[in-house]
Tab-separated table of C-alpha atoms in Angstrom:
chain	number	residue	atom	x	y	z
A	30	UNK	CA	-0.151	-0.104	0.028
A	31	UNK	CA	1.218	3.362	-0.893
A	32	UNK	CA	2.341	5.903	2.107
A	33	UNK	CA	0.823	9.121	2.305
A	34	UNK	CA	3.948	11.723	2.522
A	35	UNK	CA	4.146	12.781	6.299
A	36	UNK	CA	3.803	16.376	5.066
A	37	UNK	CA	0.519	15.877	3.540
A	38	UNK	CA	-1.167	14.044	6.383
A	39	UNK	CA	-1.905	16.757	8.251
A	40	UNK	CA	-3.781	18.573	5.046
A	41	UNK	CA	-5.823	15.770	4.139
A	42	UNK	CA	-7.291	15.297	7.788
A	43	UNK	CA	-8.416	19.239	7.340
A	44	UNK	CA	-10.344	17.831	4.703
A	45	UNK	CA	-12.625	15.498	6.841
A	46	UNK	CA	-15.802	16.297	8.663
A	47	UNK	CA	-15.098	18.219	12.100
A	48	UNK	CA	-16.470	15.195	13.932
A	49	UNK	CA	-14.500	12.506	12.160
A	50	UNK	CA	-11.300	14.676	12.199
A	51	UNK	CA	-12.011	14.796	15.886
A	52	UNK	CA	-12.262	11.125	16.518
A	53	UNK	CA	-9.239	10.484	14.284
A	54	UNK	CA	-7.140	13.196	16.260
A	55	UNK	CA	-8.609	11.198	19.647
A	56	UNK	CA	-7.440	8.004	18.392
A	57	UNK	CA	-3.790	8.913	17.442
A	58	UNK	CA	-1.028	7.545	20.067
A	59	UNK	CA	-0.565	8.862	23.212
A	60	UNK	CA	3.069	10.062	24.446
A	61	UNK	CA	4.544	7.629	27.100
A	62	UNK	CA	6.246	10.699	28.745
A	63	UNK	CA	4.425	13.636	29.789
A	64	UNK	CA	7.172	15.770	27.797
A	65	UNK	CA	6.616	13.927	24.644
A	66	UNK	CA	9.865	15.704	23.091
A	67	UNK	CA	11.436	18.967	22.928
A	68	UNK	CA	8.683	21.819	22.707
A	69	UNK	CA	9.073	25.567	22.986
A	70	UNK	CA	6.579	26.059	25.831
A	71	UNK	CA	4.192	29.118	25.521
A	72	UNK	CA	3.180	30.405	29.270
A	73	UNK	CA	0.384	28.733	30.897
A	74	UNK	CA	-2.200	29.953	33.368
A	75	UNK	CA	-3.897	27.705	35.657
A	76	UNK	CA	-7.427	28.680	36.597
A	77	UNK	CA	-8.453	26.386	39.339
A	78	UNK	CA	-11.696	24.531	40.553
A	79	UNK	CA	-14.371	26.110	42.782
A	80	UNK	CA	-12.909	25.336	46.264
A	81	UNK	CA	-9.120	25.287	45.462
A	82	UNK	CA	-8.399	29.165	46.195
A	83	UNK	CA	-7.432	30.413	49.551
A	84	UNK	CA	-9.015	33.522	51.582
A	85	UNK	CA	-7.711	35.829	53.917
A	86	UNK	CA	-10.128	37.944	55.962
A	87	UNK	CA	-9.983	41.043	57.695
A	88	UNK	CA	-12.320	42.144	60.512
A	89	UNK	CA	-12.802	45.847	60.726
A	90	UNK	CA	-14.550	47.978	63.569
A	91	UNK	CA	-17.724	47.923	61.533
A	92	UNK	CA	-18.095	44.016	62.165
A	93	UNK	CA	-20.431	42.843	64.569
A	94	UNK	CA	-20.089	39.349	65.436
A	95	UNK	CA	-22.562	36.615	66.514
A	96	UNK	CA	-20.583	35.301	69.417
A	97	UNK	CA	-17.725	37.102	71.296
A	98	UNK	CA	-15.113	34.785	69.900
A	99	UNK	CA	-15.857	35.612	66.423
A	100	UNK	CA	-14.404	39.237	66.829
A	101	UNK	CA	-11.441	37.961	68.411
A	102	UNK	CA	-9.445	38.951	65.268
A	103	UNK	CA	-10.736	42.617	64.992
A	104	UNK	CA	-7.999	44.992	64.142
A	105	UNK	CA	-5.473	42.102	64.032
A	106	UNK	CA	-4.947	42.082	60.364
A	107	UNK	CA	-5.285	39.544	57.885
A	108	UNK	CA	-5.777	36.039	58.539
A	109	UNK	CA	-6.603	32.404	56.952
A	110	UNK	CA	-10.212	32.399	56.103
A	111	UNK	CA	-10.477	29.529	53.725
A	112	UNK	CA	-7.055	27.952	54.144
A	113	UNK	CA	-6.143	25.238	55.897
A	114	UNK	CA	-9.386	24.348	57.008
A	115	UNK	CA	-8.152	21.424	59.562
A	116	UNK	CA	-7.640	24.493	61.791
A	117	UNK	CA	-11.046	25.495	61.950
A	118	UNK	CA	-12.467	22.747	64.761
A	119	UNK	CA	-9.046	23.359	66.391
A	120	UNK	CA	-9.948	26.920	67.239
A	121	UNK	CA	-13.731	26.275	67.492
A	122	UNK	CA	-13.720	28.425	64.687
A	123	UNK	CA	-16.551	26.810	62.597
A	124	UNK	CA	-19.495	29.340	63.390
A	125	UNK	CA	-17.696	32.214	63.044
A	126	UNK	CA	-16.035	31.055	59.342
A	127	UNK	CA	-19.539	30.395	58.011
A	128	UNK	CA	-20.463	33.908	59.398
A	129	UNK	CA	-17.382	35.579	57.952
A	130	UNK	CA	-17.740	33.798	54.447
A	131	UNK	CA	-21.217	34.487	54.027
A	132	UNK	CA	-22.213	36.982	51.411
A	133	UNK	CA	-25.215	39.528	51.338
A	134	UNK	CA	-26.846	40.703	47.893
A	135	UNK	CA	-27.569	44.218	47.316
A	136	UNK	CA	-30.625	44.391	45.352
A	137	UNK	CA	-29.650	48.227	44.394
A	138	UNK	CA	-26.416	47.435	43.249
A	139	UNK	CA	-27.534	44.012	41.948
A	140	UNK	CA	-24.422	42.510	43.128
A	141	UNK	CA	-22.928	40.471	45.973
A	142	UNK	CA	-20.930	41.931	48.993
A	143	UNK	CA	-19.254	40.786	52.575
A	144	UNK	CA	-20.741	41.245	55.953
A	145	UNK	CA	-20.234	44.861	56.775
A	146	UNK	CA	-16.803	44.663	58.659
A	147	UNK	CA	-15.529	41.849	56.782
A	148	UNK	CA	-12.967	42.214	54.259
A	149	UNK	CA	-11.494	39.575	51.973
A	150	UNK	CA	-8.571	39.322	49.561
A	151	UNK	CA	-7.204	36.013	47.408
A	152	UNK	CA	-4.091	34.606	48.760
A	153	UNK	CA	-0.722	33.547	46.272
A	154	UNK	CA	-2.404	35.402	43.024
A	155	UNK	CA	0.051	34.925	40.609
A	156	UNK	CA	1.687	31.414	41.588
A	157	UNK	CA	0.635	28.142	40.380
A	158	UNK	CA	1.685	26.961	43.801
A	159	UNK	CA	-1.075	28.899	45.394
A	160	UNK	CA	-3.782	26.675	45.652
A	161	UNK	CA	-5.529	24.462	48.486
A	162	UNK	CA	-3.018	21.742	49.623
A	163	UNK	CA	-4.591	20.531	52.764
A	164	UNK	CA	-4.184	17.005	52.852
A	165	UNK	CA	-7.281	16.059	54.782
A	166	UNK	CA	-9.511	17.987	51.867
A	167	UNK	CA	-10.997	15.125	49.682
A	168	UNK	CA	-10.163	17.299	46.546
A	169	UNK	CA	-6.729	18.772	47.347
A	170	UNK	CA	-5.131	16.578	44.772
A	171	UNK	CA	-7.015	18.047	42.054
A	172	UNK	CA	-6.229	21.523	42.784
A	173	UNK	CA	-3.378	21.329	40.180
A	174	UNK	CA	-1.059	19.581	42.555
A	175	UNK	CA	-0.882	16.522	39.961
A	176	UNK	CA	-1.013	18.427	37.042
A	177	UNK	CA	1.618	20.649	38.111
A	178	UNK	CA	4.073	18.075	38.691
A	179	UNK	CA	3.320	16.675	35.276
A	180	UNK	CA	3.950	20.441	33.702
A	181	UNK	CA	7.268	20.340	35.508
A	182	UNK	CA	8.234	17.294	33.941
A	183	UNK	CA	7.355	18.696	30.570
A	184	UNK	CA	9.568	22.098	31.453
A	185	UNK	CA	7.430	24.260	33.022
A	186	UNK	CA	8.497	26.137	35.906
A	187	UNK	CA	6.184	28.185	38.282
A	188	UNK	CA	6.989	32.393	37.951
A	189	UNK	CA	8.666	31.568	34.709
A	190	UNK	CA	6.338	29.760	32.318
A	191	UNK	CA	3.782	28.651	34.706
A	192	UNK	CA	1.284	30.967	36.780
A	193	UNK	CA	-2.155	30.363	38.884
A	194	UNK	CA	-5.325	32.585	38.875
A	195	UNK	CA	-7.021	32.012	41.944
A	196	UNK	CA	-10.277	33.653	42.430
A	197	UNK	CA	-12.896	34.304	45.263
A	198	UNK	CA	-15.249	31.219	44.674
A	199	UNK	CA	-18.222	32.406	46.531
A	200	UNK	CA	-18.761	34.978	43.407
A	201	UNK	CA	-19.325	34.215	39.657
A	202	UNK	CA	-18.307	35.736	36.823
A	203	UNK	CA	-20.643	38.282	35.126
A	204	UNK	CA	-22.018	38.350	32.002
A	205	UNK	CA	-22.312	41.760	30.006
A	206	UNK	CA	-24.629	44.161	31.439
A	207	UNK	CA	-23.972	42.662	35.189
A	208	UNK	CA	-21.941	44.550	37.371
A	209	UNK	CA	-19.528	42.536	39.603
A	210	UNK	CA	-16.801	44.400	41.653
A	211	UNK	CA	-15.145	41.690	42.710
A	212	UNK	CA	-14.871	40.197	39.256
A	213	UNK	CA	-14.259	43.116	37.369
A	214	UNK	CA	-10.714	43.228	39.472
A	215	UNK	CA	-10.056	40.034	39.180
A	216	UNK	CA	-10.073	40.101	35.289
A	217	UNK	CA	-7.887	43.158	35.677
A	218	UNK	CA	-5.428	41.459	37.641
A	219	UNK	CA	-5.863	38.174	35.251
A	220	UNK	CA	-5.289	40.509	32.200
A	221	UNK	CA	-2.129	41.862	33.598
A	222	UNK	CA	-0.702	38.426	34.524
A	223	UNK	CA	-1.023	37.312	30.968
A	224	UNK	CA	0.470	40.482	29.604
A	225	UNK	CA	3.411	39.792	32.177
A	226	UNK	CA	3.792	36.345	31.343
A	227	UNK	CA	3.823	36.817	27.618
A	228	UNK	CA	6.588	39.740	28.316
A	229	UNK	CA	8.612	37.425	30.482
A	230	UNK	CA	8.591	34.965	27.446
A	231	UNK	CA	9.595	37.244	24.625
A	232	UNK	CA	6.098	37.807	23.993
A	233	UNK	CA	5.025	34.195	22.835
A	234	UNK	CA	1.016	33.874	23.334
A	235	UNK	CA	-0.473	32.417	26.864
A	236	UNK	CA	-2.247	29.143	27.179
A	237	UNK	CA	-5.302	29.390	29.570
A	238	UNK	CA	-6.179	26.543	31.273
A	239	UNK	CA	-9.365	26.415	33.582
A	240	UNK	CA	-11.000	23.328	35.221
A	241	UNK	CA	-14.446	22.690	36.444
A	242	UNK	CA	-15.717	26.251	37.661
A	243	UNK	CA	-12.430	27.550	36.598
A	244	UNK	CA	-13.414	26.980	33.038
A	245	UNK	CA	-16.451	29.210	33.687
A	246	UNK	CA	-14.169	31.771	34.922
A	247	UNK	CA	-11.652	31.287	32.147
A	248	UNK	CA	-14.643	31.347	29.146
A	249	UNK	CA	-16.137	34.583	30.569
A	250	UNK	CA	-12.561	36.301	30.887
A	251	UNK	CA	-11.326	35.831	27.461
A	252	UNK	CA	-14.981	36.705	26.525
A	253	UNK	CA	-14.613	40.000	28.275
A	254	UNK	CA	-11.663	41.229	26.578
A	255	UNK	CA	-11.257	42.896	23.210
A	256	UNK	CA	-10.722	40.882	20.176
A	257	UNK	CA	-7.480	42.885	19.336
A	258	UNK	CA	-6.329	41.918	22.873
A	259	UNK	CA	-7.084	38.025	22.383
A	260	UNK	CA	-5.297	37.876	19.042
A	261	UNK	CA	-2.389	39.281	20.783
A	262	UNK	CA	-2.130	37.435	23.903
A	263	UNK	CA	-4.327	34.176	23.709
A	264	UNK	CA	-2.555	31.449	22.181
A	265	UNK	CA	-5.124	28.543	23.624
A	266	UNK	CA	-7.754	27.898	25.867
A	267	UNK	CA	-8.448	24.817	27.648
A	268	UNK	CA	-11.834	24.036	29.158
A	269	UNK	CA	-11.301	20.949	31.160
A	270	UNK	CA	-14.582	19.708	32.683
A	271	UNK	CA	-15.945	23.128	32.386
A	272	UNK	CA	-19.129	24.125	34.440
A	273	UNK	CA	-21.603	25.418	31.609
A	274	UNK	CA	-23.834	28.041	31.375
A	275	UNK	CA	-26.670	25.737	30.405
A	276	UNK	CA	-26.624	24.169	34.102
A	277	UNK	CA	-26.426	20.607	35.647
A	278	UNK	CA	-28.618	18.841	38.102
A	279	UNK	CA	-25.771	18.747	40.797
A	280	UNK	CA	-26.087	22.436	41.976
A	281	UNK	CA	-29.873	21.655	42.806
A	282	UNK	CA	-28.726	18.801	44.990
A	283	UNK	CA	-25.961	20.964	46.692
A	284	UNK	CA	-28.409	23.929	47.165
A	285	UNK	CA	-31.376	21.999	48.485
A	286	UNK	CA	-29.196	19.369	50.534
A	287	UNK	CA	-26.272	20.937	51.321
A	288	UNK	CA	-22.913	20.781	49.806
A	289	UNK	CA	-19.921	18.883	51.002
A	290	UNK	CA	-17.234	20.559	48.602
A	291	UNK	CA	-15.954	22.601	51.426
A	292	UNK	CA	-14.705	19.939	53.528
A	293	UNK	CA	-13.643	20.678	57.485
A	294	UNK	CA	-12.566	17.572	59.162
A	295	UNK	CA	-14.728	16.245	62.003
A	296	UNK	CA	-17.862	18.509	61.400
A	297	UNK	CA	-20.749	16.061	61.563
A	298	UNK	CA	-23.310	16.484	58.951
A	299	UNK	CA	-21.138	18.804	57.205
A	300	UNK	CA	-23.889	18.960	54.257
A	301	UNK	CA	-26.516	20.435	56.457
A	302	UNK	CA	-24.137	22.429	58.662
A	303	UNK	CA	-22.654	24.596	55.972
A	304	UNK	CA	-25.886	24.777	53.850
A	305	UNK	CA	-27.162	28.289	54.843
A	306	UNK	CA	-23.734	29.667	54.469
A	307	UNK	CA	-23.442	28.025	51.109
A	308	UNK	CA	-26.955	29.454	50.012
A	309	UNK	CA	-25.714	33.066	50.387
A	310	UNK	CA	-22.859	32.510	47.820
A	311	UNK	CA	-23.415	33.668	44.010
A	312	UNK	CA	-21.509	30.505	42.806
A	313	UNK	CA	-24.501	28.244	44.723
A	314	UNK	CA	-27.067	29.708	42.051
A	315	UNK	CA	-25.202	30.115	38.864
A	316	UNK	CA	-25.455	26.676	37.359
A	317	UNK	CA	-28.981	25.465	37.952
A	318	UNK	CA	-30.424	23.564	34.903
A	319	UNK	CA	-31.410	25.895	32.049
A	320	UNK	CA	-34.934	25.421	30.662
A	321	UNK	CA	-33.655	25.776	27.130
A	322	UNK	CA	-31.643	22.486	27.696
A	323	UNK	CA	-33.408	20.376	30.437
A	324	UNK	CA	-37.108	21.512	29.369
A	325	UNK	CA	-40.156	20.371	31.677
A	326	UNK	CA	-38.503	17.076	32.808
A	327	UNK	CA	-39.136	16.558	36.399
A	328	UNK	CA	-35.469	17.741	38.172
A	329	UNK	CA	-36.929	17.653	41.578
A	330	UNK	CA	-39.437	15.106	42.698
A	331	UNK	CA	-41.849	15.087	45.709
A	332	UNK	CA	-45.289	13.615	46.657
A	333	UNK	CA	-47.057	16.833	46.407
A	334	UNK	CA	-45.158	18.642	43.475
A	335	UNK	CA	-42.340	18.152	40.826
A	336	UNK	CA	-39.956	20.959	40.111
A	337	UNK	CA	-38.634	21.086	36.312
A	338	UNK	CA	-35.827	23.543	35.377
A	339	UNK	CA	-39.086	26.037	34.544
A	340	UNK	CA	-40.335	26.147	38.320
A	341	UNK	CA	-36.460	26.929	40.136
A	342	UNK	CA	-38.101	29.979	41.732
A	343	UNK	CA	-40.745	27.851	43.416
A	344	UNK	CA	-38.099	25.171	44.263
A	345	UNK	CA	-36.158	28.271	46.032
A	346	UNK	CA	-39.054	29.036	48.006
A	347	UNK	CA	-40.183	25.550	48.880
A	348	UNK	CA	-36.776	24.846	50.413
A	349	UNK	CA	-36.951	27.693	52.680
A	350	UNK	CA	-34.767	30.210	50.652
A	351	UNK	CA	-37.153	32.580	49.021
A	352	UNK	CA	-34.402	35.570	49.439
A	353	UNK	CA	-32.607	33.707	46.784
A	354	UNK	CA	-35.462	34.508	43.955
A	355	UNK	CA	-34.435	37.750	43.276
A	356	UNK	CA	-30.709	37.130	42.611
A	357	UNK	CA	-31.381	34.144	40.925
A	358	UNK	CA	-34.025	35.949	38.820
A	359	UNK	CA	-31.335	38.647	38.011
A	360	UNK	CA	-27.586	37.273	38.081
A	361	UNK	CA	-28.219	33.602	37.117
A	362	UNK	CA	-31.163	33.597	34.667
A	363	UNK	CA	-29.408	36.327	32.280
A	364	UNK	CA	-26.174	33.670	32.109
A	365	UNK	CA	-28.377	30.813	30.988
A	366	UNK	CA	-29.532	32.573	27.889
A	367	UNK	CA	-26.114	34.400	26.852
A	368	UNK	CA	-23.474	32.854	24.941
A	369	UNK	CA	-20.847	34.419	22.967
A	370	UNK	CA	-17.911	32.457	20.976
A	371	UNK	CA	-14.360	33.148	22.660
A	372	UNK	CA	-12.958	33.449	19.013
A	373	UNK	CA	-9.780	31.885	20.220
A	374	UNK	CA	-8.306	28.322	19.800
A	375	UNK	CA	-10.484	26.253	22.107
A	376	UNK	CA	-10.336	22.814	23.506
A	377	UNK	CA	-13.091	21.234	25.603
A	378	UNK	CA	-12.367	18.175	27.625
A	379	UNK	CA	-14.974	16.169	29.216
A	380	UNK	CA	-15.435	13.050	31.071
A	381	UNK	CA	-18.416	10.689	30.054
A	382	UNK	CA	-19.766	7.389	30.689
A	383	UNK	CA	-20.218	7.782	34.576
A	384	UNK	CA	-23.336	7.675	36.739
A	385	UNK	CA	-24.218	11.531	36.882
A	386	UNK	CA	-27.351	12.863	38.684
A	387	UNK	CA	-30.346	13.834	36.330
A	388	UNK	CA	-33.431	13.501	38.856
A	389	UNK	CA	-33.438	14.235	42.842
A	390	UNK	CA	-36.457	12.366	44.735
A	391	UNK	CA	-37.210	13.830	48.191
A	392	UNK	CA	-40.594	11.502	48.334
A	393	UNK	CA	-41.970	13.020	51.468
A	394	UNK	CA	-40.836	16.528	51.045
A	395	UNK	CA	-38.215	16.345	53.595
A	396	UNK	CA	-35.230	18.509	51.805
A	397	UNK	CA	-32.641	18.010	54.890
A	398	UNK	CA	-32.546	14.380	53.902
A	399	UNK	CA	-30.367	12.414	51.381
A	400	UNK	CA	-32.263	12.399	48.070
A	401	UNK	CA	-32.892	9.366	46.145
A	402	UNK	CA	-31.035	9.934	42.866
A	403	UNK	CA	-31.923	8.950	39.203
A	404	UNK	CA	-28.867	8.534	37.284
A	405	UNK	CA	-27.839	9.468	33.439
A	406	UNK	CA	-24.733	9.896	31.545
A	407	UNK	CA	-21.950	12.573	32.289
A	408	UNK	CA	-18.721	13.007	34.143
A	409	UNK	CA	-20.534	12.040	37.398
A	410	UNK	CA	-21.174	15.843	38.111
A	411	UNK	CA	-22.219	17.534	34.698
A	412	UNK	CA	-25.009	16.008	32.898
A	413	UNK	CA	-24.192	14.850	28.847
A	414	UNK	CA	-26.871	17.143	27.630
A	415	UNK	CA	-25.211	20.191	28.943
A	416	UNK	CA	-21.890	18.929	27.529
A	417	UNK	CA	-23.637	18.506	24.034
A	418	UNK	CA	-25.628	21.801	24.071
A	419	UNK	CA	-22.329	23.661	24.733
A	420	UNK	CA	-20.441	21.855	21.753
A	421	UNK	CA	-23.408	22.924	19.750
A	422	UNK	CA	-22.933	26.329	20.574
A	423	UNK	CA	-19.565	26.522	19.849
A	424	UNK	CA	-19.825	24.810	16.429
A	425	UNK	CA	-23.039	27.307	15.423
A	426	UNK	CA	-20.232	30.263	15.044
A	427	UNK	CA	-18.207	29.112	11.679
A	428	UNK	CA	-15.017	30.711	12.656
A	429	UNK	CA	-14.929	29.760	16.107
A	430	UNK	CA	-15.909	25.759	14.898
A	431	UNK	CA	-12.855	26.378	12.841
A	432	UNK	CA	-10.558	25.988	16.044
A	433	UNK	CA	-12.726	24.213	18.416
A	434	UNK	CA	-12.225	20.791	19.451
A	435	UNK	CA	-14.322	18.451	21.603
A	436	UNK	CA	-12.617	15.674	23.467
A	437	UNK	CA	-14.802	12.942	25.437
A	438	UNK	CA	-12.900	10.476	27.545
A	439	UNK	CA	-15.018	7.608	28.621
A	440	UNK	CA	-14.752	7.050	32.502
A	441	UNK	CA	-12.922	10.320	33.274
A	442	UNK	CA	-14.583	11.984	36.297
A	443	UNK	CA	-15.362	15.653	36.933
A	444	UNK	CA	-12.629	15.994	39.675
A	445	UNK	CA	-10.155	13.140	38.615
A	446	UNK	CA	-9.645	14.503	34.806
A	447	UNK	CA	-6.619	16.219	35.923
A	448	UNK	CA	-5.278	13.432	38.476
A	449	UNK	CA	-6.240	9.867	36.815
A	450	UNK	CA	-3.344	8.535	34.724
A	451	UNK	CA	-4.991	8.161	31.606
A	452	UNK	CA	-6.900	11.090	31.658
A	453	UNK	CA	-4.167	13.345	32.509
A	454	UNK	CA	-1.822	11.814	29.965
A	455	UNK	CA	-4.526	13.032	27.333
A	456	UNK	CA	-4.711	16.693	28.909
A	457	UNK	CA	-0.762	16.828	28.857
A	458	UNK	CA	-1.120	15.577	25.146
A	459	UNK	CA	-3.261	17.902	24.285
A	460	UNK	CA	-1.348	21.235	26.019
A	461	UNK	CA	1.855	20.162	24.244
A	462	UNK	CA	0.287	19.908	20.815
A	463	UNK	CA	-0.889	23.460	21.426
A	464	UNK	CA	2.423	24.179	22.239
A	465	UNK	CA	3.380	22.899	18.782
A	466	UNK	CA	0.675	24.451	16.641
């Protein structure tokens, strides 16, 4: 059989339909080592998952603590609030932690803010080593620890070619027309970080890599920048298990029954204990399932009433959080219907083939109880239907479709897609391919 000259193979591949082209690319052999040969590295900025960033707090005279011990740090400068969470029970600070982490929605400004007298800041912005490292935290290893080690093997170095962009996990990035004092400042800092990283590397463009909620943050950041700036500074956008604006069912479970994402050792009934605090976060509301994708299929089932994506305001009232209706309507719903292609080379990677919640059953109406769960396909958190809806929107824009690649990895899960050996090898392969292209 005649051999196709090596130089012609990539050209012939481009003649195939997009879906077949991706399938063939997906089946190429992966490099045995993470480095995969000598590559001129483009600087890379990591944007982590939701609970991977660390927060400091400072209490001013305006703070009115609910208990005397919660005011013990007033006037003593910055201290770790969401950092090494194993310290919280040891210092009997869990109640104070919840109070000082809580947000308040301001309907006049249509924005969120801290409690009066509580100031917060994100730790270690700019460093790829500044994410959560608490070994008792069940997700600490996917806060880029394993990926960072593989990137180091490939030649990346912190502060030279590798950077980190942690953010305040309680807020959500805005879409055009929405105010966000916190994310406006964050986007300015991230733009400066990208520009500095490029200058430090002889003007080479930057690879932006977002995982989970960090994928949403990275995507909205790129969308917020002028097109000329993107052309100048963005080499490639990686969205790995990104939480989609189309929403998914898991956030409903977290909001209704409580979240175990913010792990604190020795706290019993963690989900219910932290639920009041969790519900004040903007990030707890923004990924509810959208009607456009989930339609009228019941998502939450009780003996008295079912709730579809069209009934989520009623659900907020039913679970005892009517205060969430206005911010949901004004902050979350506009995100569901907004889409703008980033118009930069983009790779989206998702796990599939895992049991993923599709329906939550609280038959006796006890929202404090653990629900019975009906499962479908996805990455164990994000539903497959949401992933496919995002892919469809990205491909709808012809120019974006030319530089968009969607990869589905069977068996890869939401958190471990950046730690599991097989999935991690694929992630590294794609990063190095982006450097070569």
